[in-house]
Coordinates of C-alpha atoms in Angstrom, one line a residue:
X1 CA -78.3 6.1 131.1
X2 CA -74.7 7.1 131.5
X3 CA -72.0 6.3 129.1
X4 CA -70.4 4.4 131.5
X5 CA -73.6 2.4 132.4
X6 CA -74.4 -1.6 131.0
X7 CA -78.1 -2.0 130.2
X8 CA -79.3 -5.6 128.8
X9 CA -80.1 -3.5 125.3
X10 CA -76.7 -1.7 125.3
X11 CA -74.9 -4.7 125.8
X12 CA -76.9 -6.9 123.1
X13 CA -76.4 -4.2 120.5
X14 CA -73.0 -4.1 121.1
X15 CA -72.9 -7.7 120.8
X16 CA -74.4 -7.6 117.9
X17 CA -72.3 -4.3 116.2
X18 CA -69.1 -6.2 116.7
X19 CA -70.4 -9.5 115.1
X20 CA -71.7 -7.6 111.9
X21 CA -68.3 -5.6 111.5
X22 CA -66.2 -8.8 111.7
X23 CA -68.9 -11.0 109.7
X24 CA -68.9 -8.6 107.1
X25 CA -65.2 -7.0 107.0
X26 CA -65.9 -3.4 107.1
X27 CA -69.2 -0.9 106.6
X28 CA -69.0 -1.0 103.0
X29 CA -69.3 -4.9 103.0
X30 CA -71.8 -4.0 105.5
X31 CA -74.1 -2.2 103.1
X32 CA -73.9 -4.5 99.8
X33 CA -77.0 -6.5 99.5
X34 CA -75.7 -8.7 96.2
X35 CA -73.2 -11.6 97.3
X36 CA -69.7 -11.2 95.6
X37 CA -69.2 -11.9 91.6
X38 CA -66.9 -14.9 93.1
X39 CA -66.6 -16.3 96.3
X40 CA -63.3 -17.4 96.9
X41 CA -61.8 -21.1 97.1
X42 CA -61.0 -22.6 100.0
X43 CA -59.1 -25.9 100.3
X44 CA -59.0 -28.0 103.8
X45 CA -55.9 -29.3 104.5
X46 CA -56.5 -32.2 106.6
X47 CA -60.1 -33.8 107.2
X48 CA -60.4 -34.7 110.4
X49 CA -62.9 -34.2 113.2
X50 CA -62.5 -30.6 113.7
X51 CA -63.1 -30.1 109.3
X52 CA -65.6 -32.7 109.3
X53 CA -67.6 -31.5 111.9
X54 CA -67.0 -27.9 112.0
X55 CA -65.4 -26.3 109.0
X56 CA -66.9 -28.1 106.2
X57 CA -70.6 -27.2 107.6
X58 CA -69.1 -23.6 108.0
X59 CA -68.4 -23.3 104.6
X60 CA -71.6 -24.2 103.9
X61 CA -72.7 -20.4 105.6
X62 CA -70.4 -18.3 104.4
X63 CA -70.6 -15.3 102.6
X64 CA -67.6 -14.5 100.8
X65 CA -66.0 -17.9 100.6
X66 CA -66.6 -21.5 99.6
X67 CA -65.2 -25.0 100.2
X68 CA -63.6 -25.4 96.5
X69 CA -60.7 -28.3 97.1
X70 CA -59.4 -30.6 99.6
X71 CA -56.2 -32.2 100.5
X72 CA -55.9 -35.5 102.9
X73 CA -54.1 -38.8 102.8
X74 CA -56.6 -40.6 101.4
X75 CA -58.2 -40.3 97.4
X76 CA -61.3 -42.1 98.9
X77 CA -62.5 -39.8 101.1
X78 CA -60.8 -36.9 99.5
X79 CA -63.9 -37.8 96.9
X80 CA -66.0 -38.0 99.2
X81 CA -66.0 -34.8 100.4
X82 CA -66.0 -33.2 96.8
X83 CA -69.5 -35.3 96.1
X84 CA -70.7 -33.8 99.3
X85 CA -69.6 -30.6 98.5
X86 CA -70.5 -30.2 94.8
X87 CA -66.6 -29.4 94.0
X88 CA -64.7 -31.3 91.0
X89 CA -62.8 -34.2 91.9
X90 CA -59.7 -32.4 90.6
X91 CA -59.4 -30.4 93.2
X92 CA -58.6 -33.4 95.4
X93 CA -54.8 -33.1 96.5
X94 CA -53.2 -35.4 98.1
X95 CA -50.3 -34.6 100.9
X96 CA -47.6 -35.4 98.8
X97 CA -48.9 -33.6 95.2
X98 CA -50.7 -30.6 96.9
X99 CA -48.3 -28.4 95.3
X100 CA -50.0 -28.5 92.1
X101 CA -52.3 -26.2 94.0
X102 CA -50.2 -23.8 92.8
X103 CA -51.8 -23.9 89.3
X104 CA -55.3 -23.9 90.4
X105 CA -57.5 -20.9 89.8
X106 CA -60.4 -22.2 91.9
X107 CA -58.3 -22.3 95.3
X108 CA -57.6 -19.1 96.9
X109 CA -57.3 -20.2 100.7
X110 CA -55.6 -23.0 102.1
X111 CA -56.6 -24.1 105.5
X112 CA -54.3 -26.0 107.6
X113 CA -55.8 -28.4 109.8
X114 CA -52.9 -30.7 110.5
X115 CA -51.8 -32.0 114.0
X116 CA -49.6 -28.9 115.5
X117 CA -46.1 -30.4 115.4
X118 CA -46.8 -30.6 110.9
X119 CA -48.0 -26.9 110.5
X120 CA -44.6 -25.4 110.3
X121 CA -43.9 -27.7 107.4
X122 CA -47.0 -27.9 105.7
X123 CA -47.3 -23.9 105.8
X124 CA -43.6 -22.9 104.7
X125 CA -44.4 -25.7 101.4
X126 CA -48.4 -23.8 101.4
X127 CA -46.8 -20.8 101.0
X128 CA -44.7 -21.5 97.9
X129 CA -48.1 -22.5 96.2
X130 CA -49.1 -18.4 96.5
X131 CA -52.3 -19.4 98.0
X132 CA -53.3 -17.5 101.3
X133 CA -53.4 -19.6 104.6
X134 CA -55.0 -20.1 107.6
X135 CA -53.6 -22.3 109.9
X136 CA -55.2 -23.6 113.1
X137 CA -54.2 -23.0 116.7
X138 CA -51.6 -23.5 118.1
X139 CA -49.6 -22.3 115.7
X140 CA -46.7 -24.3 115.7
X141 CA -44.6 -26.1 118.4
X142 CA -42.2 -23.2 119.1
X143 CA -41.4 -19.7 118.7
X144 CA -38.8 -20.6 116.1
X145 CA -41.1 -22.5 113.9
X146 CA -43.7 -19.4 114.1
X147 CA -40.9 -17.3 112.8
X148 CA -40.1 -19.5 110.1
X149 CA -43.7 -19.8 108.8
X150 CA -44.1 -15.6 109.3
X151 CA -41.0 -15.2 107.0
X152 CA -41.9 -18.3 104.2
X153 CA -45.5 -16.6 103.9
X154 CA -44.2 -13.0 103.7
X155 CA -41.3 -13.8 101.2
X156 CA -44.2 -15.6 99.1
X157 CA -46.4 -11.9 99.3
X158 CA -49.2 -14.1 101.0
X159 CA -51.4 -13.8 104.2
X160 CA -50.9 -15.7 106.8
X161 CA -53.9 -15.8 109.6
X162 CA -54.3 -18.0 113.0
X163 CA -58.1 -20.0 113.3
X164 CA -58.4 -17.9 116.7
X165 CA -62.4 -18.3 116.5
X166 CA -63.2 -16.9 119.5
X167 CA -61.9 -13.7 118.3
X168 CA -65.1 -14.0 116.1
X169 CA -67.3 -14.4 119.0
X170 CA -69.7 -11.5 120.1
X171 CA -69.2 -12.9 124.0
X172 CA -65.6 -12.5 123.3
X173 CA -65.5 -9.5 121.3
X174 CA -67.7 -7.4 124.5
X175 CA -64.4 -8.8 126.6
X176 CA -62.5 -6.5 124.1
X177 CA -65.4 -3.7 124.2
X178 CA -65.2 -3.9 128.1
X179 CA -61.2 -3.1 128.3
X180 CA -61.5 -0.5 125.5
X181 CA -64.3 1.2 127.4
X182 CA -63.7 0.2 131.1
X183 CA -67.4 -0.3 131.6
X184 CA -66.6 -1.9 134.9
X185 CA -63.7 0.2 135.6
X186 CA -59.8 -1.0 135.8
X187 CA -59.7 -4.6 135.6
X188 CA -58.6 -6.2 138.8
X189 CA -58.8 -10.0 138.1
X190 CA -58.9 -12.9 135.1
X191 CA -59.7 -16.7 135.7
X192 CA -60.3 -19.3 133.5
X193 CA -60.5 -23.3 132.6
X194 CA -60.5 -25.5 129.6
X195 CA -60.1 -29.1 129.6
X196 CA -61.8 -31.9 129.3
X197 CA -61.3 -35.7 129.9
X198 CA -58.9 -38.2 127.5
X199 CA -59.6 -41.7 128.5
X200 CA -57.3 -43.4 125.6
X201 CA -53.7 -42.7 123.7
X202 CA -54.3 -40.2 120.6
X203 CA -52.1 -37.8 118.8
X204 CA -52.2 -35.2 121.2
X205 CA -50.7 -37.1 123.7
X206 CA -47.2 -37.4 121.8
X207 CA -44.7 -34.5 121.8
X208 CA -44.1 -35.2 118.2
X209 CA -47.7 -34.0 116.9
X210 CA -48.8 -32.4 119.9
X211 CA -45.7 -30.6 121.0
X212 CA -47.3 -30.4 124.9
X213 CA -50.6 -31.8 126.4
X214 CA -53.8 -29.3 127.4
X215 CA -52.1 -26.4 127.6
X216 CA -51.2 -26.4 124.1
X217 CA -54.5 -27.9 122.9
X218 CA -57.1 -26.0 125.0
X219 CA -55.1 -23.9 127.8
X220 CA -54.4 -21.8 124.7
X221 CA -57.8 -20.8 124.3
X222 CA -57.5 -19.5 128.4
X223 CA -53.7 -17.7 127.1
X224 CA -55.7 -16.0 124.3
X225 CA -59.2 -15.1 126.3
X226 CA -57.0 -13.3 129.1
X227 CA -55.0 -11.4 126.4
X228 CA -58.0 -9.8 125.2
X229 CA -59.8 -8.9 128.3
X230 CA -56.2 -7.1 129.4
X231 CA -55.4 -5.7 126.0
X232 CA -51.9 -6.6 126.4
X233 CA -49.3 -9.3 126.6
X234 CA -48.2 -10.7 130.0
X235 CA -45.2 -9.7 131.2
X236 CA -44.4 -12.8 133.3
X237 CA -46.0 -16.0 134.4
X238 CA -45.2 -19.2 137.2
X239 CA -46.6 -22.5 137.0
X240 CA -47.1 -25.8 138.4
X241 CA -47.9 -29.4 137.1
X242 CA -50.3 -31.3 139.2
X243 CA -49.2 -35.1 139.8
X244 CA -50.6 -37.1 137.5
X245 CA -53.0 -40.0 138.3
X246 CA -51.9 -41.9 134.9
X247 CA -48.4 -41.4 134.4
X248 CA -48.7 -43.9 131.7
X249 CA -51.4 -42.2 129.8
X250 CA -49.9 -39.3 129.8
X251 CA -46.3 -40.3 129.9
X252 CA -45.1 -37.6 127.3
X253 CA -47.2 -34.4 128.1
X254 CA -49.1 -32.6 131.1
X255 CA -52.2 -34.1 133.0
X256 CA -53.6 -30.8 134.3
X257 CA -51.4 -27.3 134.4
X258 CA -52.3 -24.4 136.7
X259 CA -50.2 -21.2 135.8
X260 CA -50.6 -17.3 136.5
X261 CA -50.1 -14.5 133.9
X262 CA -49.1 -10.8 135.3
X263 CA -50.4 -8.4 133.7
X264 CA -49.4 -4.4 132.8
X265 CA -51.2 -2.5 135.9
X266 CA -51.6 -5.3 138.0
X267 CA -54.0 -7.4 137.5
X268 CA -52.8 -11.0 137.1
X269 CA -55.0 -14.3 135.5
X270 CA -55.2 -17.8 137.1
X271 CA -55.3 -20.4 134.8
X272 CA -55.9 -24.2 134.2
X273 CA -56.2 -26.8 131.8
X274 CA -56.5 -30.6 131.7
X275 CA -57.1 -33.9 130.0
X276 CA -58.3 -35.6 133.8
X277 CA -61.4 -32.3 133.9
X278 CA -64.3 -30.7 132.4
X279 CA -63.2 -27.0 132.5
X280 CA -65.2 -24.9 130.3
X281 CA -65.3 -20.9 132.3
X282 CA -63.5 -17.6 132.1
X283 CA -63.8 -14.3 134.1
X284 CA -63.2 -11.0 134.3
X285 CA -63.4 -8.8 137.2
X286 CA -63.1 -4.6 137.5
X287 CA -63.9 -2.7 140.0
X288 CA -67.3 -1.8 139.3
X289 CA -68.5 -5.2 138.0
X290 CA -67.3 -8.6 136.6
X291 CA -68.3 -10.7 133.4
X292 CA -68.2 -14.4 133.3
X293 CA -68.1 -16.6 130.1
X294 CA -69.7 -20.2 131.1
X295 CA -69.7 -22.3 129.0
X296 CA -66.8 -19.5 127.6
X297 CA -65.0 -21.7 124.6
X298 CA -67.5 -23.8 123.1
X299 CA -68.5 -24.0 119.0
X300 CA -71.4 -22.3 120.2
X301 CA -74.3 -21.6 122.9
X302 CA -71.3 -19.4 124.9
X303 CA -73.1 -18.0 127.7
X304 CA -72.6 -14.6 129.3
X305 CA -73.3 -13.5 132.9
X306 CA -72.3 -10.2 134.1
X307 CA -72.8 -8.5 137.2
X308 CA -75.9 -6.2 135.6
X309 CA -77.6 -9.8 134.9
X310 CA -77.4 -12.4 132.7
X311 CA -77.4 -12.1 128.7
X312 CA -78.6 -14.9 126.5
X313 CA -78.4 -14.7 122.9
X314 CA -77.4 -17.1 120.4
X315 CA -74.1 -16.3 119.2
X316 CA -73.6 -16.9 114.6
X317 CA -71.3 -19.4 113.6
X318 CA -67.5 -18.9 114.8
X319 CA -65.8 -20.5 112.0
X320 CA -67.8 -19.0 109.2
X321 CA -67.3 -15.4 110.6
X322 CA -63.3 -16.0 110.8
X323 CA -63.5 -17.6 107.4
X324 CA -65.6 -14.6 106.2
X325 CA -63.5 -12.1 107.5
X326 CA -60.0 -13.6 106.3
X327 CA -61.6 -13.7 102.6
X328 CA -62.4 -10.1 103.2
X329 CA -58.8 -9.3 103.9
X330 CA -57.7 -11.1 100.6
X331 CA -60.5 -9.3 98.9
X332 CA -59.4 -5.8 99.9
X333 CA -55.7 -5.7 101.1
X334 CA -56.9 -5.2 105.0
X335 CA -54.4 -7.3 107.2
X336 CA -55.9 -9.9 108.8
X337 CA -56.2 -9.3 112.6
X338 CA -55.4 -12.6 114.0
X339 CA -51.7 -13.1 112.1
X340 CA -48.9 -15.0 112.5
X341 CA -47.7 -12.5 114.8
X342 CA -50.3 -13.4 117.3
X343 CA -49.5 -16.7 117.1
X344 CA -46.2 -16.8 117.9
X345 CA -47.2 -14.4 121.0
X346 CA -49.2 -16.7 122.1
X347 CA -46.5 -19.7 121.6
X348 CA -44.0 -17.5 123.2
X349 CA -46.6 -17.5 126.3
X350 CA -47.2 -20.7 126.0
X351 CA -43.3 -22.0 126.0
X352 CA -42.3 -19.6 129.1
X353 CA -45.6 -21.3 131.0
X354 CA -43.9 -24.7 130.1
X355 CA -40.9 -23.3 131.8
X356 CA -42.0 -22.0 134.5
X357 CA -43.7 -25.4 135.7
X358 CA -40.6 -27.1 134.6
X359 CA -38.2 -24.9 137.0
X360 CA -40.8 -23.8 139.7
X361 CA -39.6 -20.3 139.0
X362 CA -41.1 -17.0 137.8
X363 CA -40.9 -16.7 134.2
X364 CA -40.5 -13.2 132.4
X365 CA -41.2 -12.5 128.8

C-alpha cells in the first residue's frame, strides 16, 4: 500500500493517533500511567442544558480535570450540583459574587456557558479573577467584543480557549489529516448543514442573547468544519435568507441561511443552517475521493463515509477531550489550539455572511 493510499486500518489508526495526542496533550502525557498529583478545578459558569447534560457528565471522565465549583443564578440548584458532584458547597458562586473566585485555590478553570450576547462580559470580569477560561461557541456577538475579551484575558496573563468540540473529534481531526496529506488529492468541494427545528420563542431567538439565529447557533459549527478541511480562512463569501414561513417566530433573527465560502485555490463550500430543518451532514470532495460526515456535528455516534467505504467506530467523549487538553495547556505552558483568536475568525466569518445576505452582495474578508 502506497503512501498515498486509504485502507479501513490506516484510516482507523489514524483516527485513533489523533484522538490519543489531543486526549492526552502531548507523548509524554501519553506515556504516564499514574493520574496527575492534582487534577485541576473547574467551575461551570451557567447550568443549563448544554452543562447539565453534557459538561457536567464529561467531567465525570476526565483525566486531568475535575468539576470543583459552580456559578448560576440560583443557590438551590447551585447546591445541587455540588451534592451531585461531591464538591463543597462553598464553591457555589453566584453571578453577582463570583469574583471571590478569585481567592479560591480549588478553581483553576472557569467555563463560560452563558447565552452568547453575555460572554463578552462575563469573560473580561472572569479574567480579572486570574482563573483560565473557556468560553463556549460562538464567541461573542461581534468581532469587537472578541477583541475585547483577547486583550482582558491577555492583560490578566491567563488562557483564553473556545469550546470548539469538534476539533476534538477523531472524524473531524482525519478532515485535518486529509488536507495536511491530500489523501484524495486537491480538494475541489465542501458542503454542509446543521439545523434543526424551534417550534416555540427561547433565548436564541432574541438578538440580545443570541446575537443572530442558526447561523450563529449551529451554522458555526458548518463555518468551523469547512475551515479545517481547507486549512485556511475564506477569503470571501455571498449569501441569501430564505423567506420565512413564521415571520413572527422568528421576527428578530434568520429562519434558514444558505451562504458560500471561497476558498484559497478554488475550492468554494455551500452552506446552510436553520431552525425550520433537520440538517445534520458535511462533505468533502478531492479529486481522487470524497469524505462525508453524517450525522457530522452530533455529541457523539459521528458517522464517516468515504469513497474507500464506510468507517464505523465509536468516537470518546468530545467535551472531556477539549477539557482534557485545555488543562494540559495550563499544566505545561502549551497554547491552547482553539484560542480566542479562532473565535473571532470565525465571528469575523460569521458577521461578513450576515452581510452578505443583508446586501445580496459578495462579501470579502
Amino acid at each position: 500500500m502506497n503512501a498515498r493510499s486509504l485502507s479501513r486500518r490506516s484510516f482507523l489508526q489514524n483516527l485513533s493517533a489523533g484522538s490519543l495526542a489531543l486526549t492526552l496533550g502531548r507523548a509524554r502525557l501519553a506515556a504516564q500511567s499514574a493520574p496527575p498529583a492534582r487534577k485541576l478545578g473547574v467551575a461551570l459558569f451557567g447550568l443549563g442544558n448544554y452543562s447539565t447534560g453534557e459538561l457536567g457528565p464529561a467531567l465525570r471522565e476526565t483525566r486531568l480535570c475535575r468539576l470543583a465549583g459552580v456559578v448560576s443564578g440560583s443557590a438551590e440548584k447551585a447546591k445541587r450540583w455540588a451534592r451531585e458532584y461531591g464538591f463543597p458547597e462553598r464553591n457555589c458562586y453566584h453571578y453577582e459574587n463570583f469574583d471571590r473566585i478569585a481567592d479560591n485555590p480549588d478553581i483553576d478553570i472557569l467555563y463560560i456557558v452563558t447565552p452568547p450576547g453575555l460572554h463578552c462580559e462575563n469573560v473580561v470580569r472572569a479574567a480579572k479573577t486570574g482563573k483560565h477560561i473557556i468560553c463556549e461557541k460562538p464567541m461573542a456577538v461581534t468581532v469587537a467584543e472578541c477583541d475585547q475579551m483577547i486583550a482582558a484575558c491577555r492583560d490578566a496573563g491567563v488562557q483564553l480557549a473556545i469550546g470548539y468540540r469538534m476539533h476534538y473529534d477523531p472524524s473531524h481531526r482525519e478532515l485535518v489529516r486529509l488536507q495536511r496529506e491530500k489523501d484524495f488529492g486537491e480538494l475541489t468541494g465542501l458542503s454542509g448543514g446543521h439545523g434543526f427545528r424551534v417550534r416555540s420563542r427561547i433565548w436564541r431567538l432574541t438578538q440580545k442573547l443570541g446575537g443572530g439565529g442558526p447561523l450563529m447557533d449551529v451554522g458555526i459549527y458548518v463555518v468551523n468544519a469547512a475551515c479545517l478541511a481547507a486549512g485556511a480562512a475564506p477569503l470571501a463569501v455571498t449569501a441569501r435568507e430564505e423567506p420565512k414561513t413564521n415571520p413572527e417566530l422568528f421576527a428578530e433573527v434568520e429562519e434558514t441561511l444558505h451562504w458560500t465560502m471561497e476558498f484559497p485555490g478554488g475550492a468554494s463550500c455551500a452552506g446552510v443552517t436553520s431552525y425550520a430543518r433537520n440538517l445534520n451532514a458535511f462533505r468533502a470532495e478531492g479529486a481522487q475521493g470524497w469524505i462525508e460526515l453524517q450525522p457530522a456535528f452530533s455529541y457523539r455516534g459521528v458517522r464517516v463515509t468515504t469513497s474507500r467505504g464506510p468507517f464505523d467506530f465509536v468516537g470518546p467523549n468530545q467535551q472531556a477531550l477539549q477539557m482534557d487538553d485545555f488543562a494540559d495547556c495550563i499544566l505545561t505552558g502549551r497554547r491552547t489550539p482553539v484560542p480566542g483568536e479562532l473565535g473571532r475568525r470565525d465571528m469575523q466569518i460569521i458577521r461578513a455572511i450576515y452581510e452578505a445576505a443583508r446586501t445580496g452582495k459578495r462579501v470579502e474578508l
